[in-house]
XYZ file of C-alpha atoms in Angstrom:
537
model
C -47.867 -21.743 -33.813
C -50.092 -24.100 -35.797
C -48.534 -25.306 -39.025
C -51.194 -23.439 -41.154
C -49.449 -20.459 -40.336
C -46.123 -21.570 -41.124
C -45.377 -20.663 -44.570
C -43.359 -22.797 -47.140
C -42.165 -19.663 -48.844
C -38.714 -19.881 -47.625
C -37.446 -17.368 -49.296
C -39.137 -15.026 -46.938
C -36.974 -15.329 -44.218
C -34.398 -13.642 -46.208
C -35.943 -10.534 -45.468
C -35.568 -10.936 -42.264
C -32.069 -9.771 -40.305
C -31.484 -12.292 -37.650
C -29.963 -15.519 -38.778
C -33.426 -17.895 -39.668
C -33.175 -21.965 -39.327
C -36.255 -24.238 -39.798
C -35.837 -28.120 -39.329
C -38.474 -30.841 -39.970
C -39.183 -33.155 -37.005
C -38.952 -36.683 -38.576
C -40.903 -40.065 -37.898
C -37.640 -41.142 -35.811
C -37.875 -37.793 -33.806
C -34.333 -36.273 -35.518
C -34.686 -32.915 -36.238
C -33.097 -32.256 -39.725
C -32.439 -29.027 -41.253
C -34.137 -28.145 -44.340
C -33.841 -24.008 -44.589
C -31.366 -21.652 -43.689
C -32.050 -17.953 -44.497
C -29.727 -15.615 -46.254
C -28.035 -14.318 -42.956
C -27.940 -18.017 -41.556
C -25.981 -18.847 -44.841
C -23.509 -15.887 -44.516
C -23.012 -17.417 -40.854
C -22.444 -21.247 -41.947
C -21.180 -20.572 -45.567
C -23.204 -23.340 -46.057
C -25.630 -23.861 -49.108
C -28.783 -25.719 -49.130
C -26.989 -29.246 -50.558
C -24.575 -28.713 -48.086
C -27.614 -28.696 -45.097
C -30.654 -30.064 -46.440
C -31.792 -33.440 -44.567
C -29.379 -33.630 -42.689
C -28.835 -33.577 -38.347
C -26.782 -30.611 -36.460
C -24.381 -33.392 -35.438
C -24.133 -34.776 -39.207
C -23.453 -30.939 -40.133
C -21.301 -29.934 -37.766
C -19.773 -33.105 -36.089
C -17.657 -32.655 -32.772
C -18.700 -31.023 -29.674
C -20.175 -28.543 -31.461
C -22.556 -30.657 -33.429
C -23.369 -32.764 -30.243
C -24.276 -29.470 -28.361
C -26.514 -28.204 -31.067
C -28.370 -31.522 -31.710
C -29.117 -32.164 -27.784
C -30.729 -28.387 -27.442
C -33.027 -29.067 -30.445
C -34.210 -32.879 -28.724
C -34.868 -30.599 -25.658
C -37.165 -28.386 -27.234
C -39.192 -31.523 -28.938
C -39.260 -33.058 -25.489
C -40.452 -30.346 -23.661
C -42.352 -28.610 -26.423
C -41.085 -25.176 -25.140
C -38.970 -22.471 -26.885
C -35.530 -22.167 -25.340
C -32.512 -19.165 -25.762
C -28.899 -20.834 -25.266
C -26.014 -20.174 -26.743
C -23.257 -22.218 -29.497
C -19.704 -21.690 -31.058
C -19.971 -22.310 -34.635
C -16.839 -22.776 -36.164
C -15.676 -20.569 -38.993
C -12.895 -20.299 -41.572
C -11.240 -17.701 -39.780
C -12.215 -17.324 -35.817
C -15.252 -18.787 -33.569
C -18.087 -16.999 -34.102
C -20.503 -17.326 -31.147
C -24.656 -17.220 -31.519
C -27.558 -16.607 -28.783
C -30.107 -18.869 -30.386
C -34.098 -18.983 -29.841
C -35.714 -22.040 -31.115
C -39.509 -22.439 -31.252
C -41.323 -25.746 -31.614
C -44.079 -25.348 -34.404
C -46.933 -28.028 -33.871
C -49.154 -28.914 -36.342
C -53.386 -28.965 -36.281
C -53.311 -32.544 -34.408
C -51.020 -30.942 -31.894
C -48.048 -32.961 -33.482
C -44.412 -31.066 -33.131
C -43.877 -31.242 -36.906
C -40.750 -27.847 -37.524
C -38.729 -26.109 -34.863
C -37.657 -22.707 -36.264
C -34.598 -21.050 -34.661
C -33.528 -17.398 -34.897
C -30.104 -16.560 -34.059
C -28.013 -13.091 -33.358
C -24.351 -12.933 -33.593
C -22.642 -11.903 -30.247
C -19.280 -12.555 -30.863
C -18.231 -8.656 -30.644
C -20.066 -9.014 -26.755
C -18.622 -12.109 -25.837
C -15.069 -10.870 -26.290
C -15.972 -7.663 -24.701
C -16.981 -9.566 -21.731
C -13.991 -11.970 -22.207
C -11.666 -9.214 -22.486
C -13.446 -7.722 -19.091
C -12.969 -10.655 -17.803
C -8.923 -11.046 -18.420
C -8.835 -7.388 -17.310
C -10.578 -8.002 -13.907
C -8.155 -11.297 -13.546
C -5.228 -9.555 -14.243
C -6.498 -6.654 -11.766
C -6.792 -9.049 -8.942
C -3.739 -10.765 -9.823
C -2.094 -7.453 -9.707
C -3.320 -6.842 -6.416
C -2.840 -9.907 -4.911
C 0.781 -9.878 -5.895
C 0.417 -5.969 -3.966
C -0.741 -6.993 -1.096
C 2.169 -10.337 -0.777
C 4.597 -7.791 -1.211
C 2.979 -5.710 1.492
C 2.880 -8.480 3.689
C 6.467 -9.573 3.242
C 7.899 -6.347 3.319
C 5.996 -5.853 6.435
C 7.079 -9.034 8.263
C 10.610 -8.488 6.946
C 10.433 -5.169 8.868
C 9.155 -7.000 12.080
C 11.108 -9.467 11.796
C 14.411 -7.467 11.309
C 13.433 -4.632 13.689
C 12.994 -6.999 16.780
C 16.743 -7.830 16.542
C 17.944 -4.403 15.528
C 16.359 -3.183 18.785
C 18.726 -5.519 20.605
C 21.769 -4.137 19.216
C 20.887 -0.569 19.161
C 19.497 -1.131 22.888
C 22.018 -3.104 23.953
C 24.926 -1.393 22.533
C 23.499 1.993 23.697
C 23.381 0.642 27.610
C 27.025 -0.510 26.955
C 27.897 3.049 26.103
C 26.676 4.124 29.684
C 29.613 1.538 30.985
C 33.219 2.223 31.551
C 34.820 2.352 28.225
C 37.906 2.546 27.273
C 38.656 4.262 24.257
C 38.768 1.448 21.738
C 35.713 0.384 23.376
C 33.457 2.880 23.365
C 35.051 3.222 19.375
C 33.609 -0.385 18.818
C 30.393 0.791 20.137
C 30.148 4.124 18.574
C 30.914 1.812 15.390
C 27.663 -1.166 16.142
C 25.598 1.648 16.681
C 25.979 3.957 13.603
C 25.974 0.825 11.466
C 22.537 0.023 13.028
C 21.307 3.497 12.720
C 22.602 3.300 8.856
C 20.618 0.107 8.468
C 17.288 1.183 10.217
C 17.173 4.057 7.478
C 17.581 1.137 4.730
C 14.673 -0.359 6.270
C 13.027 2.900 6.121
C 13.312 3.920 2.192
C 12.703 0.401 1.276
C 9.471 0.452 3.110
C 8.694 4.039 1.854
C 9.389 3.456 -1.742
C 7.153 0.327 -1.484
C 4.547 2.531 -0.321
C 4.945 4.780 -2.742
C 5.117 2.177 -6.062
C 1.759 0.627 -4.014
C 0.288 4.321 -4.190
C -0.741 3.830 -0.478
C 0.826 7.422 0.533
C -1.747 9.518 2.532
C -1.486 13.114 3.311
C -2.812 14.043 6.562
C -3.474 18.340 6.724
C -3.204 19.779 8.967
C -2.480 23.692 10.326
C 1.582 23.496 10.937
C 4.464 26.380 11.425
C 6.884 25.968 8.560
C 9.220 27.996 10.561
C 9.305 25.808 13.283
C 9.402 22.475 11.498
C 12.714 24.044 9.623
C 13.963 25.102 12.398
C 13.482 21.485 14.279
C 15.019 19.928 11.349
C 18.007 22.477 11.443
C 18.501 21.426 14.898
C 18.417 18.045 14.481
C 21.101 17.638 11.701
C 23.156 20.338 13.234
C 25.571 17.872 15.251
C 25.932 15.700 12.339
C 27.300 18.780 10.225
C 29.368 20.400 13.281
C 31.066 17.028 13.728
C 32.094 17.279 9.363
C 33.140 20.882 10.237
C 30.365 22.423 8.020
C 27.853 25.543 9.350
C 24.641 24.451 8.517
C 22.671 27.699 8.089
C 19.209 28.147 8.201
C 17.043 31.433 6.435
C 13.289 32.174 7.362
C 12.581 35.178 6.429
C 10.356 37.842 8.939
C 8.302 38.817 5.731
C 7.346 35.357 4.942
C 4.288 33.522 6.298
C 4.475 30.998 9.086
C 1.824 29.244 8.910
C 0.726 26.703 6.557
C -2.017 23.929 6.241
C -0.388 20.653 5.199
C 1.170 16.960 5.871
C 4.257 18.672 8.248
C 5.674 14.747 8.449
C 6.011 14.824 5.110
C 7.182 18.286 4.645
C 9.924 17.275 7.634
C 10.900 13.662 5.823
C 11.384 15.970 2.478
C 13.829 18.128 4.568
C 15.710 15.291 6.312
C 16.526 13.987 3.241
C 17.638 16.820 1.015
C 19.515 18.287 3.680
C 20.771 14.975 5.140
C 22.131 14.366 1.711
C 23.820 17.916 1.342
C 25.762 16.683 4.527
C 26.461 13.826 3.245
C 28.513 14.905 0.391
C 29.981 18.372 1.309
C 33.221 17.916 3.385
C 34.024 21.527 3.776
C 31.703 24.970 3.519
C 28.034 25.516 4.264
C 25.105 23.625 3.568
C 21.467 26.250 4.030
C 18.396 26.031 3.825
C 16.419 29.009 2.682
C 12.365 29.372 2.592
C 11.339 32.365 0.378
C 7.487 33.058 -0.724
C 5.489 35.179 -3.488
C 2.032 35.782 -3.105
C 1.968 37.039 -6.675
C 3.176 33.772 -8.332
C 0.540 32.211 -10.869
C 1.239 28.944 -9.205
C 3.444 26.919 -6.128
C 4.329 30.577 -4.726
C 6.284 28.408 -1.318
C 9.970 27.701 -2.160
C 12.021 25.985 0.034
C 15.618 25.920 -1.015
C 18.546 23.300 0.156
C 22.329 24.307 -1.066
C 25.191 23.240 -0.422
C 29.029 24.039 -1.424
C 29.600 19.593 -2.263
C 31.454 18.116 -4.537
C 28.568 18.555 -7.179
C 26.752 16.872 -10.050
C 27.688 16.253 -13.180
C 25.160 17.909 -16.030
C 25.091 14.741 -17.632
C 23.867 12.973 -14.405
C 21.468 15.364 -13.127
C 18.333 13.440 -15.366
C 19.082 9.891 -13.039
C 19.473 11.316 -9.680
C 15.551 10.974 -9.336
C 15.454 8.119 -10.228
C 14.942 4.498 -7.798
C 18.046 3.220 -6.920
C 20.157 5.032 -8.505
C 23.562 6.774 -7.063
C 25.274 9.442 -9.514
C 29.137 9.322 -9.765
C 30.354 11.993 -7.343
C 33.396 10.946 -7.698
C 34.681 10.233 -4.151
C 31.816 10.102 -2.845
C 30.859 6.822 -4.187
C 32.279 5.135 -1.293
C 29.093 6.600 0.697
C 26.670 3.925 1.424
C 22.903 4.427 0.602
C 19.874 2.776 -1.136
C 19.671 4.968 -3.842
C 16.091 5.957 -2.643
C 16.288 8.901 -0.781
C 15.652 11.248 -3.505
C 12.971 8.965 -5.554
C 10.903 8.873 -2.513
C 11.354 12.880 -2.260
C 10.302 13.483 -5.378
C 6.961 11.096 -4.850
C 5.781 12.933 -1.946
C 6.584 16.256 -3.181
C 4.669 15.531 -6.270
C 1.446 13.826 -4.353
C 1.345 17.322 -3.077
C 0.978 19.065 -6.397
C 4.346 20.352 -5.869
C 7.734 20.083 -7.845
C 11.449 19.577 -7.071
C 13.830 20.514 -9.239
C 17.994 20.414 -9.204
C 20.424 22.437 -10.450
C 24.415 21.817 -10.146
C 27.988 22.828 -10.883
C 30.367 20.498 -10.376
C 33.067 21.403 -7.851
C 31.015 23.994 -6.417
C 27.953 22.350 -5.020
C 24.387 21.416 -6.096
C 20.780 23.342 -5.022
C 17.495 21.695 -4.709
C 14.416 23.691 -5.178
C 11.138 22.344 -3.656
C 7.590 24.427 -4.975
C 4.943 23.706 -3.255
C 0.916 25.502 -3.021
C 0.077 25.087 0.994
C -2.731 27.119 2.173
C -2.437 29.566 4.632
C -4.848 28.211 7.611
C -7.539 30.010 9.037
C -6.040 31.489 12.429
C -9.724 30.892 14.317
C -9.129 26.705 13.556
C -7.480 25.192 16.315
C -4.072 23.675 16.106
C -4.154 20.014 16.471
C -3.060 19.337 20.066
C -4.607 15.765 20.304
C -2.919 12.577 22.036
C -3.564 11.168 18.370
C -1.610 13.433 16.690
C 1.298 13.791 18.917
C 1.289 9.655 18.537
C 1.731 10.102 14.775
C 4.416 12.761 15.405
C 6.554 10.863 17.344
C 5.713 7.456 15.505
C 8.086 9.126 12.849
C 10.526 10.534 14.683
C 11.056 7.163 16.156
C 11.250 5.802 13.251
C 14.273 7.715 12.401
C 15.877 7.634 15.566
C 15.707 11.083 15.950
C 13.791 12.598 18.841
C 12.840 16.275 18.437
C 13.449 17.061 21.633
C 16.526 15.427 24.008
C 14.594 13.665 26.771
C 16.954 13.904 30.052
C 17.303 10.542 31.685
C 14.823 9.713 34.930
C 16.766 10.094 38.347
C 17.280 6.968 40.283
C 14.109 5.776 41.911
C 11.850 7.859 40.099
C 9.499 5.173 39.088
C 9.653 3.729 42.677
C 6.092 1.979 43.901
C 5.255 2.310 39.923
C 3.981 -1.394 38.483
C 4.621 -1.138 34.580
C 3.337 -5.108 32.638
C 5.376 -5.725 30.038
C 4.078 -8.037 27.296
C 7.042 -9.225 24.930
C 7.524 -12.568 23.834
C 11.288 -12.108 22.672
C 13.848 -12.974 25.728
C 16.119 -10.512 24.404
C 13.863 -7.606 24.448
C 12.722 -8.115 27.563
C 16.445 -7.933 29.436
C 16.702 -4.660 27.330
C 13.426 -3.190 28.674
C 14.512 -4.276 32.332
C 18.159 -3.207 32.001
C 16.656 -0.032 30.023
C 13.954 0.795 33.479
C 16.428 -0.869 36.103
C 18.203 2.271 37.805
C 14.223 4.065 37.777
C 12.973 1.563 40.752
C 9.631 0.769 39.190
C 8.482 -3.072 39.282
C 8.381 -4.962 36.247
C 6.005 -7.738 35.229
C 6.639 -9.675 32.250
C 3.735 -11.795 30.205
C 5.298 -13.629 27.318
C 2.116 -13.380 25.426
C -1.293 -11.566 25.027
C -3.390 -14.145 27.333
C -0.934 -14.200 30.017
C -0.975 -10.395 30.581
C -4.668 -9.904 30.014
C -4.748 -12.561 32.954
C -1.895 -10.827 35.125
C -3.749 -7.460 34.532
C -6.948 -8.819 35.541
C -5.677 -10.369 38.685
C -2.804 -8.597 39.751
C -3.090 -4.734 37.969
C -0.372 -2.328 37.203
C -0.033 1.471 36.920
C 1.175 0.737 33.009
C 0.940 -1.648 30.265
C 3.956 -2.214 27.744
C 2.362 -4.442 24.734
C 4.255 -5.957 22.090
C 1.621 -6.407 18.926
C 2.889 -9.964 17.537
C 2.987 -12.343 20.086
C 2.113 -16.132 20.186
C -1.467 -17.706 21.651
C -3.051 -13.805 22.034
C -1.515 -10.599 19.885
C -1.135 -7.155 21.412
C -4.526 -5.768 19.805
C -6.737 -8.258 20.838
C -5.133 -8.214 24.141
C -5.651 -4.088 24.341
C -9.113 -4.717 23.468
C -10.135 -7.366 26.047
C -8.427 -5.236 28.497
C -10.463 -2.434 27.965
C -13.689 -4.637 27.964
C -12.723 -5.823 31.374
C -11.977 -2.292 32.586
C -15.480 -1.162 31.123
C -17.358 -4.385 32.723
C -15.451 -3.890 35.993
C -16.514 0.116 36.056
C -12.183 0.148 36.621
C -10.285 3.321 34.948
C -8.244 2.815 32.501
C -4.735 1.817 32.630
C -2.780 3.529 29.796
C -1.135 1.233 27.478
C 1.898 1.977 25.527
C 2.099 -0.357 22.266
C 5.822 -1.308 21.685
C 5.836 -3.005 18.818
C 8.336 -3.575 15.315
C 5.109 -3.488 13.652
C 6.263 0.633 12.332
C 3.617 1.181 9.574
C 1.514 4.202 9.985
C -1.540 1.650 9.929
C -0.341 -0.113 12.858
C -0.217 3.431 14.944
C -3.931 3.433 13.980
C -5.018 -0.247 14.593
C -3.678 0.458 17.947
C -5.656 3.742 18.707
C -8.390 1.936 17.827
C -7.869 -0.878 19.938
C -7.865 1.148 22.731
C -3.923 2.048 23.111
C -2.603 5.733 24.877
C 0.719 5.635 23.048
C 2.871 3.902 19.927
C 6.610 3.156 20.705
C 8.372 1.283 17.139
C 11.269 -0.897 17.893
C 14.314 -0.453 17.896
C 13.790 2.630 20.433
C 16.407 4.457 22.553
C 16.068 4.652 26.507
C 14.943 7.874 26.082
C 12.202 7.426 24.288
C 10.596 4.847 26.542
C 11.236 6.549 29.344
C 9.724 9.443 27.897
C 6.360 7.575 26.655
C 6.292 6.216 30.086
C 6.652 10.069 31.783
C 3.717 10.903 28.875
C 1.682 8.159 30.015
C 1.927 9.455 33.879
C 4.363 6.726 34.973
């Protein structure tokens, strides 16, 4: 721009709606201002004695001044327009400015003005600060998400390797000659166990839960035969209260259903395990009842009992996280006060409700809606070693098999070479005393390296593999194995992962290393011996 086309009219620029600035390049090089339009004004509350003549670090002082003053001497040096950005100060809050200052030169090529134009972008700046604070906080959140995650997962390893000492231990000293006081002390190690593994359990769900890391996993299922399971496997504990635990499937009623059936079994085991829990004499049922016609959730399932009751003023909390209504006596029953919050969480991920209903005295019924799809019959019913893995990953995690799993006869593992990689002493006596009367050899590798280098040399028929172990972990162990195997053109040998590590993410990271079968500590004989049978041991 050549100064013949800048025009001394000043009062021009008030026409214009940006925020105008000129400054006059002096003989010592300073620029100095010597207009400011009317929007400029409104921005600086400055008037024209207040500006005139005078340097951005004589008007504004401070780091604001010195910031302004060194952008204008680099537009005079280079001779270039430039955009940046200032704070200017105000009365009331910082108001921020994206400036573009152009150098105006005058018919001998001298830089004689520099005129600046200037938007206000203070609304954008704290938009993007307030982004910014957001997006913080986010991954602040989710940092503090995933510690919890990781503690509460190494808590559960870490308290899971020695609980499957006890239980292990205390279940081969059951299989000893007792005496009655005895085999009373051991009955006693062993429930208290049990009662702490479902601690672990809730904790771990509700975490879950609060994380929002529940999955469902559909699939086609027989309600009839998952209530029926579950009837089974509570019976003993309400024979041995005295109480007929009744169960009602109707012929009329559909059977099959497309849905999460671990879910729909955990929502079971809890309502009905807490019916048990506080009836001491009478019936507990549960009753499944469904009406096409309904508008919406036409599946009931329905768990009564003839308890001690609820109180109507106490019915709003018993949904609620760690809470335990007064039922009178029956506050010297031990529990986490999460049973029923983490019911209520899966029943509502599956666009279902739960509601209660009580009369003190008499006993309390819980009514579960659900909408579950009818399957088509021509799909296929999930039959896959994946699936049954996932099946038994949480009935193992509850210590309660579906199915009893008779003992192996002496010697039936005779000739049979099973690895076992476990780095903890005491887990490995329990695994030998646990396999001892079967005949089969046992190989023990106290970490991943050392049994990827005992398979290699020696082989085995099966491969027992811990997950956290020092020097080489059970997943990259499975997964070198299985290289070798493939490199070697050698079948592969089926390995069983037996492992605290009980999240339903572990039972994947070990399909996908290359594992047959998922174990969680603490297990029961049974149970290995039956994952060995399943493995062709």
């Amino acid at each position: 721009m050549q100064q013949d086309e800048f025009s001394y009219h000043f009062e021009v620029l008030d026409a214009v709606e940006l925020a105008v600035i000129v400054l006059e390049v002096g003989d010592d090089g300073l620029p100095r201002y010597i207009a400011m339009n009317t929007k400029s004004r409104e921005f600086t509350k400055l008037e024209h004695k207040d500006y005139a003549g005078k340097t951005a670090l004589e008007l504004y002082g401070g780091a604001t001044g010195r910031r302004a003053l060194n952008q204008h001497l680099a537009v005079i040096s280079s001779g270039k327009e430039a955009t940046y950005d200032i704070v200017l100060p105000t009365q009331h809050k910082e108001k921020y400015l994206s400036t573009t200052l152009r150098p105006v030169f005058n018919a001998d090529g001298r830089l004689v003005y520099l005129v600046g134009s200037s938007s206000d972008i203070t609304s954008e700046r704290e938009r993007d600060e307030a982004l910014e604070l957001t997006r913080m906080a986010l991954d602040k959140a989710e940092e503090a998400s995933q510690a919890k995650e990781r503690f509460l997962a190494n808590m559960s390893h870490e308290i899971r390797t020695p609980m499957n000492g006890i239980i292990g231990m205390c279940e081969l000293l059951q299989e000893t000659d007792l005496d009655e006081q005895q085999r009373l002390f051991a009955d006693t190690i062993l429930n208290s166990a049990t009662a702490l593994l479902g601690v672990i359990n809730d904790v771990l769900d509700f975490s879950k839960i609060q994380a929002d890391k529940i999955s469902l996993h559909d699939a086609p299922f027989s309600l009839q035969d998952l209530v029926q399971d579950v009837g089974t496997l509570l019976w003993a504990r309400a024979a041995y209260k005295g109480i007929d635990l009744r169960t009602d499937y109707p012929a009329d009623a559909p059977h099959e259903f497309t849905g999460d059936a671990s879910k729909i079994r955990q929502i079971l085991m809890n309502l009905l395990g807490n019916a048990i829990k506080f009836t001491e004499d009478g019936h507990v049922a549960v009753s499944v009842s469904y009406d096409p016609g309904a508008a919406a959730l036409p599946l009931r399932i329905q768990v009564s009992d003839t308890g001690i009751g609820i109180e109507p003023s106490q019915l709003k909390w018993i949904f609620s996280a760690f809470e335990q209504v007064d039922r009178r006596s029956a506050r010297v029953i031990e529990g986490t006060g999460l049973g029923l919050a983490i019911t209520q969480a899966l029943v509502e991920r599956m666009g279902g409700t739960i509601t209660a209903s009580s009369v003190p005295g008499q006993g309390s019924v819980f009514t579960v809606a659900l909408d579950l799809k009818q399957p088509d019959h021509h799909l296929p019913r999930p039959t896959d070693d994946a699936a049954a893995v996932f099946r038994d990953h949480r009935q193992a995690l509850n210590l309660q098999p579906s199915q009893p799993v008779p003992e192996l006869p002496p010697g039936a593992l005779a000739g049979k070479r099973i690895l076992v990689a476990e780095d903890n002493r005491t887990n490995q006596l329990l695994v030998r005393k646990m396999l001892k009367s079967t005949g089969a050899e046992l190989r023990f590798a106290e970490n991943g390296r050392i049994a990827l280098e005992a398979y290699k040399s020696e082989g085995c028929n099966l491969i027992l593999m811990d997950l956290s172990m020092p020097v080489m972990g059970g997943l990259e162990a499975a997964r070198r194995i299985r290289a070798h195997e493939r490199s070697a053109g050698l079948p592969e040998c089926p390995i069983v992962a037996l492992t605290a590590n009980a999240q339903p993410s572990d039972v994947e990271a070990c399909l996908a290393a290359g594992m047959n079968d998922f174990l969680s500590k603490p297990f029961r004989k049974n149970e290995l011996q039956a994952r060995i049978l399943r493995q062709g041991g």
